[in-house]
CSV table of C-alpha atoms and ligand atoms in Angstrom, one decimal:
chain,number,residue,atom,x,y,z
A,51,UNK,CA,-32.1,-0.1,2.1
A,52,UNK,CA,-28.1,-0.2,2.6
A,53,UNK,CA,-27.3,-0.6,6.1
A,54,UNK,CA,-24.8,2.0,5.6
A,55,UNK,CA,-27.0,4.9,5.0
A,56,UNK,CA,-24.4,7.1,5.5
A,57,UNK,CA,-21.9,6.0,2.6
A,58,UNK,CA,-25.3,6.6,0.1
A,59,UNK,CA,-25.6,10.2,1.3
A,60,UNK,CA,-22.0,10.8,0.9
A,61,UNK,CA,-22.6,9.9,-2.7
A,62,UNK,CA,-21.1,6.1,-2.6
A,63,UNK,CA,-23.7,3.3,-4.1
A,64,UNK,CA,-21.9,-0.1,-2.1
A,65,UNK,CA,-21.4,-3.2,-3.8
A,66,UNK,CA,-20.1,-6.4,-2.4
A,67,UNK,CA,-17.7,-7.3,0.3
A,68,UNK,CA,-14.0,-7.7,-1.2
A,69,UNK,CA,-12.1,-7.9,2.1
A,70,UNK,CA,-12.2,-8.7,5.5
A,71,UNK,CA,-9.5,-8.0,8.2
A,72,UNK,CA,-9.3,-7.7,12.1
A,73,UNK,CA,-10.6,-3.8,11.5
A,74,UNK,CA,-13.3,-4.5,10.2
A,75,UNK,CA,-14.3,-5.5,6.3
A,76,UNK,CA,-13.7,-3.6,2.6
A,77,UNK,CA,-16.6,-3.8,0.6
A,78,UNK,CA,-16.6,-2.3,-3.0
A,79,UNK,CA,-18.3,1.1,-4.0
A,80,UNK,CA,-19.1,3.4,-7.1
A,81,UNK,CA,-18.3,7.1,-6.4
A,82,UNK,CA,-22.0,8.4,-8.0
A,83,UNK,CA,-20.6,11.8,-9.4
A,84,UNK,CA,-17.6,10.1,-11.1
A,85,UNK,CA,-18.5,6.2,-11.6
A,86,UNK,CA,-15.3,4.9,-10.3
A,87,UNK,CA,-14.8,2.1,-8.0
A,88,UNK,CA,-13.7,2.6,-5.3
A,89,UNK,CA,-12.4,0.6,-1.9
A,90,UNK,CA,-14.2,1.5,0.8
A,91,UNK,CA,-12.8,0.2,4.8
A,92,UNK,CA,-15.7,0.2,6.9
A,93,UNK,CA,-14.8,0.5,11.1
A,94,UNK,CA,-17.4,-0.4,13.3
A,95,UNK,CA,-15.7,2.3,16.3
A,96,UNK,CA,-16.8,0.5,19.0
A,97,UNK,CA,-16.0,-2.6,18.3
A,98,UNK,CA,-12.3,-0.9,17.5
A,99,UNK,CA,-11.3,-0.7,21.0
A,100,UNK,CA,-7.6,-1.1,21.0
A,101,UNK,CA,-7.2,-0.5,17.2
A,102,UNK,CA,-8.7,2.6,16.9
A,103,UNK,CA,-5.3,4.9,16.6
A,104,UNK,CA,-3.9,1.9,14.1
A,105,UNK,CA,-7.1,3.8,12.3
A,106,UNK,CA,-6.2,6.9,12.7
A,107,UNK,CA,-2.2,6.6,12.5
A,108,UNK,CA,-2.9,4.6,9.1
A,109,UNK,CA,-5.1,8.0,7.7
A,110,UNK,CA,-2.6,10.1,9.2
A,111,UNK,CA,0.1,8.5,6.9
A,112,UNK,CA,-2.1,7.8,3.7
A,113,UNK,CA,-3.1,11.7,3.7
A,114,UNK,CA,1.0,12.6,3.7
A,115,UNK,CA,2.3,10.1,1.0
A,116,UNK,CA,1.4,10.1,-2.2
A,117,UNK,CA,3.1,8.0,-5.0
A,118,UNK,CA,2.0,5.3,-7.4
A,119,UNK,CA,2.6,2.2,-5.7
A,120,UNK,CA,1.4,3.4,-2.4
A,121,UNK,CA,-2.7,2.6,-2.7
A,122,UNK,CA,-4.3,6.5,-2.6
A,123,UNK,CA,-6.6,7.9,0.1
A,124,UNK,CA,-9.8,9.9,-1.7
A,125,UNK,CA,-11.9,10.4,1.8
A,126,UNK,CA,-12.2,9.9,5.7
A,127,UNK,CA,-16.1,9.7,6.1
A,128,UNK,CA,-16.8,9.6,10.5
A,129,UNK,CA,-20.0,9.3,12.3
A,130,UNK,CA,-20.7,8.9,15.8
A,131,UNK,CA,-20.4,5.2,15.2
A,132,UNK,CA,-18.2,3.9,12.0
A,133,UNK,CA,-15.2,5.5,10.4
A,134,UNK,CA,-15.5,5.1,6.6
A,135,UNK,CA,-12.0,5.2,5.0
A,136,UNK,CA,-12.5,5.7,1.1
A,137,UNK,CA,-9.1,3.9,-1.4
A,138,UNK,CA,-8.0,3.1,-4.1
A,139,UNK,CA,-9.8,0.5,-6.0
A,140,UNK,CA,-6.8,-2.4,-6.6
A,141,UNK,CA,-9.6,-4.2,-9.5
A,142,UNK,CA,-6.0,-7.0,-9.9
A,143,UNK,CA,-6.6,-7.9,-5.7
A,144,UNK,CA,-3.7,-9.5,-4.0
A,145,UNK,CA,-0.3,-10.2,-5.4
A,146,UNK,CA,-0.2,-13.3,-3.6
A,147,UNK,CA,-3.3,-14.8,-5.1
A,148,UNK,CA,-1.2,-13.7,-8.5
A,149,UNK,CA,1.5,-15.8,-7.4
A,150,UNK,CA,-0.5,-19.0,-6.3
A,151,UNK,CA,-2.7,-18.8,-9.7
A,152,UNK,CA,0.9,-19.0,-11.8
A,153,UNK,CA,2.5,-21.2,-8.9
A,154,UNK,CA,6.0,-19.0,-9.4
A,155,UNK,CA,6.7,-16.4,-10.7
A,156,UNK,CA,9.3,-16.1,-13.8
A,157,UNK,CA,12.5,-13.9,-12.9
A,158,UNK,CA,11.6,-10.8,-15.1
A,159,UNK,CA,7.7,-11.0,-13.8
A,160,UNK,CA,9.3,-11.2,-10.4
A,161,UNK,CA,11.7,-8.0,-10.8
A,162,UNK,CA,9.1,-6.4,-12.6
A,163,UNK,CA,7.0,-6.3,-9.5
A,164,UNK,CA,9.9,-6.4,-7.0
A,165,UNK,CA,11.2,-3.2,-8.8
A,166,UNK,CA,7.5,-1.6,-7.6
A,167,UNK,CA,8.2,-2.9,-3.9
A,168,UNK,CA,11.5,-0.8,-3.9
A,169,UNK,CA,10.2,2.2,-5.7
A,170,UNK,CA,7.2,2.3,-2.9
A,171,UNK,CA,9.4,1.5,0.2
A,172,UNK,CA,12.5,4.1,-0.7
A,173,UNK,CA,9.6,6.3,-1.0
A,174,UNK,CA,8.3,5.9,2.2
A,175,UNK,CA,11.5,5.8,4.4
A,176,UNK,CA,12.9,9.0,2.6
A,177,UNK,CA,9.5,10.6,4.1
A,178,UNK,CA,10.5,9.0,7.7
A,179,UNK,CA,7.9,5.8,7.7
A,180,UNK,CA,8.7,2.5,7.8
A,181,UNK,CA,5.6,0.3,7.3
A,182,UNK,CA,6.3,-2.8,9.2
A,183,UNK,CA,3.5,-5.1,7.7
A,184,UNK,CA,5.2,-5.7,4.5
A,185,UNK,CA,3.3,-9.0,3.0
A,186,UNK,CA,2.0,-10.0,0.0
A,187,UNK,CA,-1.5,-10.3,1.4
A,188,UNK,CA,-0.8,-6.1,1.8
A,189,UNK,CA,0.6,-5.9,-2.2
A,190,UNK,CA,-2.5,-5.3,-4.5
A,191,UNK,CA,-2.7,-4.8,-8.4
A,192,UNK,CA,-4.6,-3.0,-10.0
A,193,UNK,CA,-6.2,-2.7,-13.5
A,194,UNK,CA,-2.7,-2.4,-15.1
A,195,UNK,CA,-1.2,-4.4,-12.7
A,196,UNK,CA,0.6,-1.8,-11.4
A,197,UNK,CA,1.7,-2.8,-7.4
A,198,UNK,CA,-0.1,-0.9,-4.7
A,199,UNK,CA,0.9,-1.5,-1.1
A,200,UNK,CA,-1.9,-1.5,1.4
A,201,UNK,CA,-2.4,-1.1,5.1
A,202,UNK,CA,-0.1,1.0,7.2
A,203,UNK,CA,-1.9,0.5,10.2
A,204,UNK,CA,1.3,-0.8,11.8
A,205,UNK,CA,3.4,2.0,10.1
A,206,UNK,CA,5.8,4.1,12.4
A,207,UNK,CA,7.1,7.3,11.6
A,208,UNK,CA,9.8,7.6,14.4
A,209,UNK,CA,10.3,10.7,16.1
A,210,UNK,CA,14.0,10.6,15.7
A,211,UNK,CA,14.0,9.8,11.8
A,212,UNK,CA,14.7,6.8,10.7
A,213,UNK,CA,17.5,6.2,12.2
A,214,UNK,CA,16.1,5.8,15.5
A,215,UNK,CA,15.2,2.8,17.4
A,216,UNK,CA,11.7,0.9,17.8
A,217,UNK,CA,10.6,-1.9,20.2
A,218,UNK,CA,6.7,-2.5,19.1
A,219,UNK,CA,6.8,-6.0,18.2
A,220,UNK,CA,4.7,-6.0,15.4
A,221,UNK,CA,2.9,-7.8,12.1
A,222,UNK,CA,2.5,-11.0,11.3
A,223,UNK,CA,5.4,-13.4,12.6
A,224,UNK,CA,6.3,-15.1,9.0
A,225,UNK,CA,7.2,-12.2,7.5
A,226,UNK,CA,9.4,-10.7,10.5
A,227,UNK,CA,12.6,-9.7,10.9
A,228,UNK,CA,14.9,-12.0,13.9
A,229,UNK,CA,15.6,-8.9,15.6
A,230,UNK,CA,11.7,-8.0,15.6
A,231,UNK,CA,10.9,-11.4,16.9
A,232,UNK,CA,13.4,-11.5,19.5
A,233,UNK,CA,12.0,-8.3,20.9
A,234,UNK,CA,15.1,-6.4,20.5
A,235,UNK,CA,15.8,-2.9,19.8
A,236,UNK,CA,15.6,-2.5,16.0
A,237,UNK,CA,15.5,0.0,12.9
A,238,UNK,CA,12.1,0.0,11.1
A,239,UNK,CA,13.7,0.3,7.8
A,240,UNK,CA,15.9,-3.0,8.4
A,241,UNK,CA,12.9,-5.0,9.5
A,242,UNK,CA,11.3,-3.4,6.2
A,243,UNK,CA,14.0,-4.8,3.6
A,244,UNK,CA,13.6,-8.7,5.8
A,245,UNK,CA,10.3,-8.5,4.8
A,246,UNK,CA,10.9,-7.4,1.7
A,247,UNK,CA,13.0,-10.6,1.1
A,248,UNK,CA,10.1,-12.5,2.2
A,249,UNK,CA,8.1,-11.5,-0.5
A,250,UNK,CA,11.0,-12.0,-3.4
A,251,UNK,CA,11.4,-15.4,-2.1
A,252,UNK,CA,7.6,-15.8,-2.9
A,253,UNK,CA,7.7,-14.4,-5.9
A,254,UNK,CA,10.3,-16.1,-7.3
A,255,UNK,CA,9.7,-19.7,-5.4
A,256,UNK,CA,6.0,-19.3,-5.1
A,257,UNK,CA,6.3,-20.4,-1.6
A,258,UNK,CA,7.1,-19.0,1.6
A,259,UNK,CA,11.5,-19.1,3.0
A,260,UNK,CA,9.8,-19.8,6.1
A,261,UNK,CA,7.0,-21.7,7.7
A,262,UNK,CA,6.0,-23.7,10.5
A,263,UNK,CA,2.5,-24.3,11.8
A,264,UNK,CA,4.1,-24.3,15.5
A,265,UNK,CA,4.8,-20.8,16.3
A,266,UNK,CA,7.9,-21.6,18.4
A,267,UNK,CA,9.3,-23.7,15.3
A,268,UNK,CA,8.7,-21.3,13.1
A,269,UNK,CA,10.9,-18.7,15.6
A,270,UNK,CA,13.5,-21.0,15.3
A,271,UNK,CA,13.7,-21.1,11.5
A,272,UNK,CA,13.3,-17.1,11.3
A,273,UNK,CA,16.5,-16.9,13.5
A,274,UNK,CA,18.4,-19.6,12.3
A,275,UNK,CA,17.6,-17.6,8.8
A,276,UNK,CA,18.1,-20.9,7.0
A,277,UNK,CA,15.9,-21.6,4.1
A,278,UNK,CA,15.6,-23.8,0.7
A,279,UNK,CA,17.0,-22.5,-2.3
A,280,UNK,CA,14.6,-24.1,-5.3
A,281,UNK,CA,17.2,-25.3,-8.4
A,282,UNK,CA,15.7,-23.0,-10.9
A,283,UNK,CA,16.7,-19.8,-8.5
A,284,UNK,CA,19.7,-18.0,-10.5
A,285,UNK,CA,22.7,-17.1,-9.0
A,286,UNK,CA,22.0,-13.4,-8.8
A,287,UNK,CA,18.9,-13.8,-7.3
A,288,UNK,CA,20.2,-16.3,-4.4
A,289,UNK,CA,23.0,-13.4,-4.1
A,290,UNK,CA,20.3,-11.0,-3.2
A,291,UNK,CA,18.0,-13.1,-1.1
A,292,UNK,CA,21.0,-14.0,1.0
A,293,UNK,CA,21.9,-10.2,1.1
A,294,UNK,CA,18.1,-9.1,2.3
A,295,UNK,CA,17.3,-12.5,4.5
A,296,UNK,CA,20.6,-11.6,6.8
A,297,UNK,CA,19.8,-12.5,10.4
A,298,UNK,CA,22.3,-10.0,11.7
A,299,UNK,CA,20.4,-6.5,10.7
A,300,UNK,CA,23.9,-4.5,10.6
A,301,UNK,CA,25.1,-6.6,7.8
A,302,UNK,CA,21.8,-6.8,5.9
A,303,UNK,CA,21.6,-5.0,2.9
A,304,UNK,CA,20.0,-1.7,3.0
A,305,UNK,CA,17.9,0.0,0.9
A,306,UNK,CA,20.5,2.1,-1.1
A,307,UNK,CA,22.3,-0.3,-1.8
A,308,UNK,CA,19.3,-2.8,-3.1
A,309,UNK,CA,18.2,0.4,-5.6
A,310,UNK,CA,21.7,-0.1,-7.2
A,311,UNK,CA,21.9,-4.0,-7.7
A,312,UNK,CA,23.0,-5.0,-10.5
A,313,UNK,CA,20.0,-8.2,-10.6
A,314,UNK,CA,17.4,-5.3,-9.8
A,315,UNK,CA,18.7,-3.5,-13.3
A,316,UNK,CA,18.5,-6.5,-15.5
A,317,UNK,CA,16.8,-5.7,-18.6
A,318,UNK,CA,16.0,-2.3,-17.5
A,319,UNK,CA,19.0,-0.7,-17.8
A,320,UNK,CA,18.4,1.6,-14.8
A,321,UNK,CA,17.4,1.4,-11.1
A,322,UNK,CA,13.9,1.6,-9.9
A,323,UNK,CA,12.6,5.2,-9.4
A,324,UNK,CA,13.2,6.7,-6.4
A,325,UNK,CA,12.5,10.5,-7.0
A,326,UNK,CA,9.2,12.4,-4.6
A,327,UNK,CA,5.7,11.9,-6.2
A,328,UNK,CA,3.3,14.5,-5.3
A,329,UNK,CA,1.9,14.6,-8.3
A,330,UNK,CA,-1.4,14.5,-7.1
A,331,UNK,CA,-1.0,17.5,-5.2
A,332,UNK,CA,-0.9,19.5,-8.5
A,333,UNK,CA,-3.4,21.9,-10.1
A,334,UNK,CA,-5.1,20.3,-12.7
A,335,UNK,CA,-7.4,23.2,-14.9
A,336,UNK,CA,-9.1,20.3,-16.6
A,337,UNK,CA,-10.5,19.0,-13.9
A,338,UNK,CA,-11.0,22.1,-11.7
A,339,UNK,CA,-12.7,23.5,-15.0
A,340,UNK,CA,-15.1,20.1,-14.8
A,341,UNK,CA,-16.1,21.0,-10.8
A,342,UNK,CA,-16.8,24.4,-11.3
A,343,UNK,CA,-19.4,24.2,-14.2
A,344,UNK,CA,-20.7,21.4,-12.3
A,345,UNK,CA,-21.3,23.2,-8.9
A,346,UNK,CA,-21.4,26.5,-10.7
A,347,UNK,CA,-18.4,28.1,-8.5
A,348,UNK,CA,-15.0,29.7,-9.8
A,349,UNK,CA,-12.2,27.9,-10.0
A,350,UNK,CA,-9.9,29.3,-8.0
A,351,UNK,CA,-12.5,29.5,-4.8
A,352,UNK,CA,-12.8,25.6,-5.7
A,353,UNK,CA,-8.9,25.4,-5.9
A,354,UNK,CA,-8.5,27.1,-2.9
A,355,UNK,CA,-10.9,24.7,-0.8
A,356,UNK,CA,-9.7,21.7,-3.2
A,357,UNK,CA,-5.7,22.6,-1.8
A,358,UNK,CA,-6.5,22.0,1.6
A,359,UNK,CA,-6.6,18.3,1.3
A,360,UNK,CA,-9.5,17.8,3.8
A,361,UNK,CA,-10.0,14.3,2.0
A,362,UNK,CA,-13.1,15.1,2.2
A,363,UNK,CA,-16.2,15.1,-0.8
A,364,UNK,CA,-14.5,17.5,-2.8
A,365,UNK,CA,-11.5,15.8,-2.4
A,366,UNK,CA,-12.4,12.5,-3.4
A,367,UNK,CA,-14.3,14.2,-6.3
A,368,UNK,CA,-10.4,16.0,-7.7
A,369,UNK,CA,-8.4,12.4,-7.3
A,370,UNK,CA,-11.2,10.6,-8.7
A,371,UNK,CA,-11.4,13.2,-11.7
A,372,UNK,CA,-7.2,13.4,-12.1
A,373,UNK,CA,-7.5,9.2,-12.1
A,374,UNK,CA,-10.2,9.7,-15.0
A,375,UNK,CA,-7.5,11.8,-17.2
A,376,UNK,CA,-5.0,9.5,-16.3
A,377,UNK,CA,-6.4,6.8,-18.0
A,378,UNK,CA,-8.3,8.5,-20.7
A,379,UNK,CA,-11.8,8.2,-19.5
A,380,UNK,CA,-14.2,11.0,-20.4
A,381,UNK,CA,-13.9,14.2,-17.7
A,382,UNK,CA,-17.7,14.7,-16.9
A,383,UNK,CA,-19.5,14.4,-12.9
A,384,UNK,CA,-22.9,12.7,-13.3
A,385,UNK,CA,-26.0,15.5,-13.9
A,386,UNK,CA,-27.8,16.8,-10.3
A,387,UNK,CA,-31.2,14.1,-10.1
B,1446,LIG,O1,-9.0,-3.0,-3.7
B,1446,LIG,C1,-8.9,-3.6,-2.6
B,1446,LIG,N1,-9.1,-4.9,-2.4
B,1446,LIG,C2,-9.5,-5.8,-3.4
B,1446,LIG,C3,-9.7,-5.4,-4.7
B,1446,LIG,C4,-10.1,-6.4,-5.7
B,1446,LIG,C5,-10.2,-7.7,-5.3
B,1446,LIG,C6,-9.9,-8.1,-4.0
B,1446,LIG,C7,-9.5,-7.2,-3.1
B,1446,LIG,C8,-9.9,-9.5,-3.6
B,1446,LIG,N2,-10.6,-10.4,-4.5
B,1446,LIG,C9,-10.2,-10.2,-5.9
B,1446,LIG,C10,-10.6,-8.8,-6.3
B,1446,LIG,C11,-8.4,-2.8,-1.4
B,1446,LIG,C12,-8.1,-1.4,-1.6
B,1446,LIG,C13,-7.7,-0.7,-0.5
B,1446,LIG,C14,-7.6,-1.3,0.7
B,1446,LIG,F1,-7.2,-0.5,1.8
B,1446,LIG,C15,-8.0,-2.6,0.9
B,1446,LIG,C16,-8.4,-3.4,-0.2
């Protein structure tokens, strides 16, 4: 017997474990209506303690964004004792392991991905979040290797907008901004484009700009800002590493201005995408069609309870169906046992 009863009678069959983090652990599932894999978080609550509203302020987030490098929400399963969050499958895993398998990345594979990054963060500060854990351990891939960033348990949407100030120190210390290290005031989506930097320099150099075993040496190199640029690095790429790994936050580029570089354009002719994705907030007949022959109820009545976005079975059931027509597979829920 699963020792998650629960997840079986929600109508998820568990397979094995495919992540583990301070929350908990991810294990891999099958949606039993649909047959798609999912990503499921498990929470044990009590063990949560302190992290319990990193939980909750991460499902808050996931249920208002929606865009296709940000990694979708389907369901929020709670019982008295776990919290069951229910993602995207990313079947590609980490973009880091990506990088170590190919040791660097070449420049177009780089932008290609990089171009994703931007697309993804633009998105999310023109909706008033900054995520603040920007790594590549949180950048998955998926089947297409399409990018899909992960985990905004440390994400703040400021009550002033973005242009207000935060003090949380936060996220993992080699991928943070000076100003975020030093405990100063600072603007989420500043700290968002260091880190961002961070990850071209590992994409590009397949290693990290900065890295110390000591913690208080590897301070010292995050605020000195100094770091190796490999030979095969090409001018325009040093240009913008040097523009987005800026110590001083005020003269660090800023995400405008990154959409329109000229490097980020090369061989695409046009900037990354920046325009509001809610396309999976859209009616889809097809798949409504598909629900209401299967549980035998008119469409609109399952539109109406399907436009609430409970992220809840039915829910899951519409976004797993939409991801089916996306890619083609056959539009049918598995027959009632
Ligand atoms: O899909 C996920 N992780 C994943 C998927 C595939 C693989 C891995 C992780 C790691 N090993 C290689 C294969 C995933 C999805 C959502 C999430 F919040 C956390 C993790």
């Amino acid at each position: 017997m699963s020792r998650y009863p629960t997840l079986r009678s929600c109508g998820y069959e568990l397979d094995r474990t495919i992540g583990t983090g301070g929350f908990g652990k991810v294990k891999l599932a099958t949606h039993t209506l649909t047959g798609e894999k999912v990503a499921i978080k498990i929470m044990d609550k009590t063990k949560l303690g302190k992290d319990l509203p990193r939980v909750k302020l991460e499902i808050s987030a996931l249920k208002n964004l929606s865009h296709p490098n940000i990694c979708k929400l389907y369901q929020v399963i709670e019982t008295e004792s776990h919290c069951y969050v229910v993602m995207e499958y990313c079947s590609g895993g980490e973009l880091f392991d990506h990088i170590v398998e190919k040791s660097r990345l070449s420049e177009m594979e780089s932008r290609m991905f990089f171009r994703q990054i931007i697309s993804a963060v633009s998105y999310l500060h023109d909706n008033g979040y900054a995520h603040r854990d920007l790594k590549p351990e949180n950048v998955l891939l998926d089947r297409e290797q399409n990018l899909k960033i992960i985990d905004f348990g440390l994400c703040a949407k400021p009550q002033g907008g973005m242009d207000s100030l935060l003090l949380t120190s936060c996220g993992s210390p080699t991928y943070a901004a000076p100003e975020l290290i030093q405990g100063v005031k600072y603007h989420g989506s500043e700290v968002d484009i260091w880190s961002m930097g961070v990850i071209l320099y590992a994409l590009l150099c397949g290693c990290l700009p900065f890295e110390s075993d000591n913690i208080d040496e590897l301070f010292k190199k995050i605020l000195k800002g100094k770091y190796i640029e490999p030979g095969w690095l090409s001018s325009g790429s040093k240009r913008l590493l040097r523009r987005m790994l800026c110590v001083d936050p005020l003269k660090r580029i800023r995400i405008s201005e990154l959409i329109n570089d000229p490097w980020i354009s090369l061989g695409f002719g046009c900037p990354p995408s920046t325009t509001n994705h809610n396309v999976d907030r859209c009616k889809d007949i097809e798949c409504l069609e598909v629900i209401s022959q299967y549980c035998e109820i008119d469409k609109e009545i399952i539109w109406s309870r399907i436009s609430k976005w409970k992220y809840d079975s039915e829910t899951a059931t519409y976004l797993l169906l939409l991801n089916k027509k996306k890619y083609g597979a056959p539009l049918v829920l598995k027959k009632k046992e």
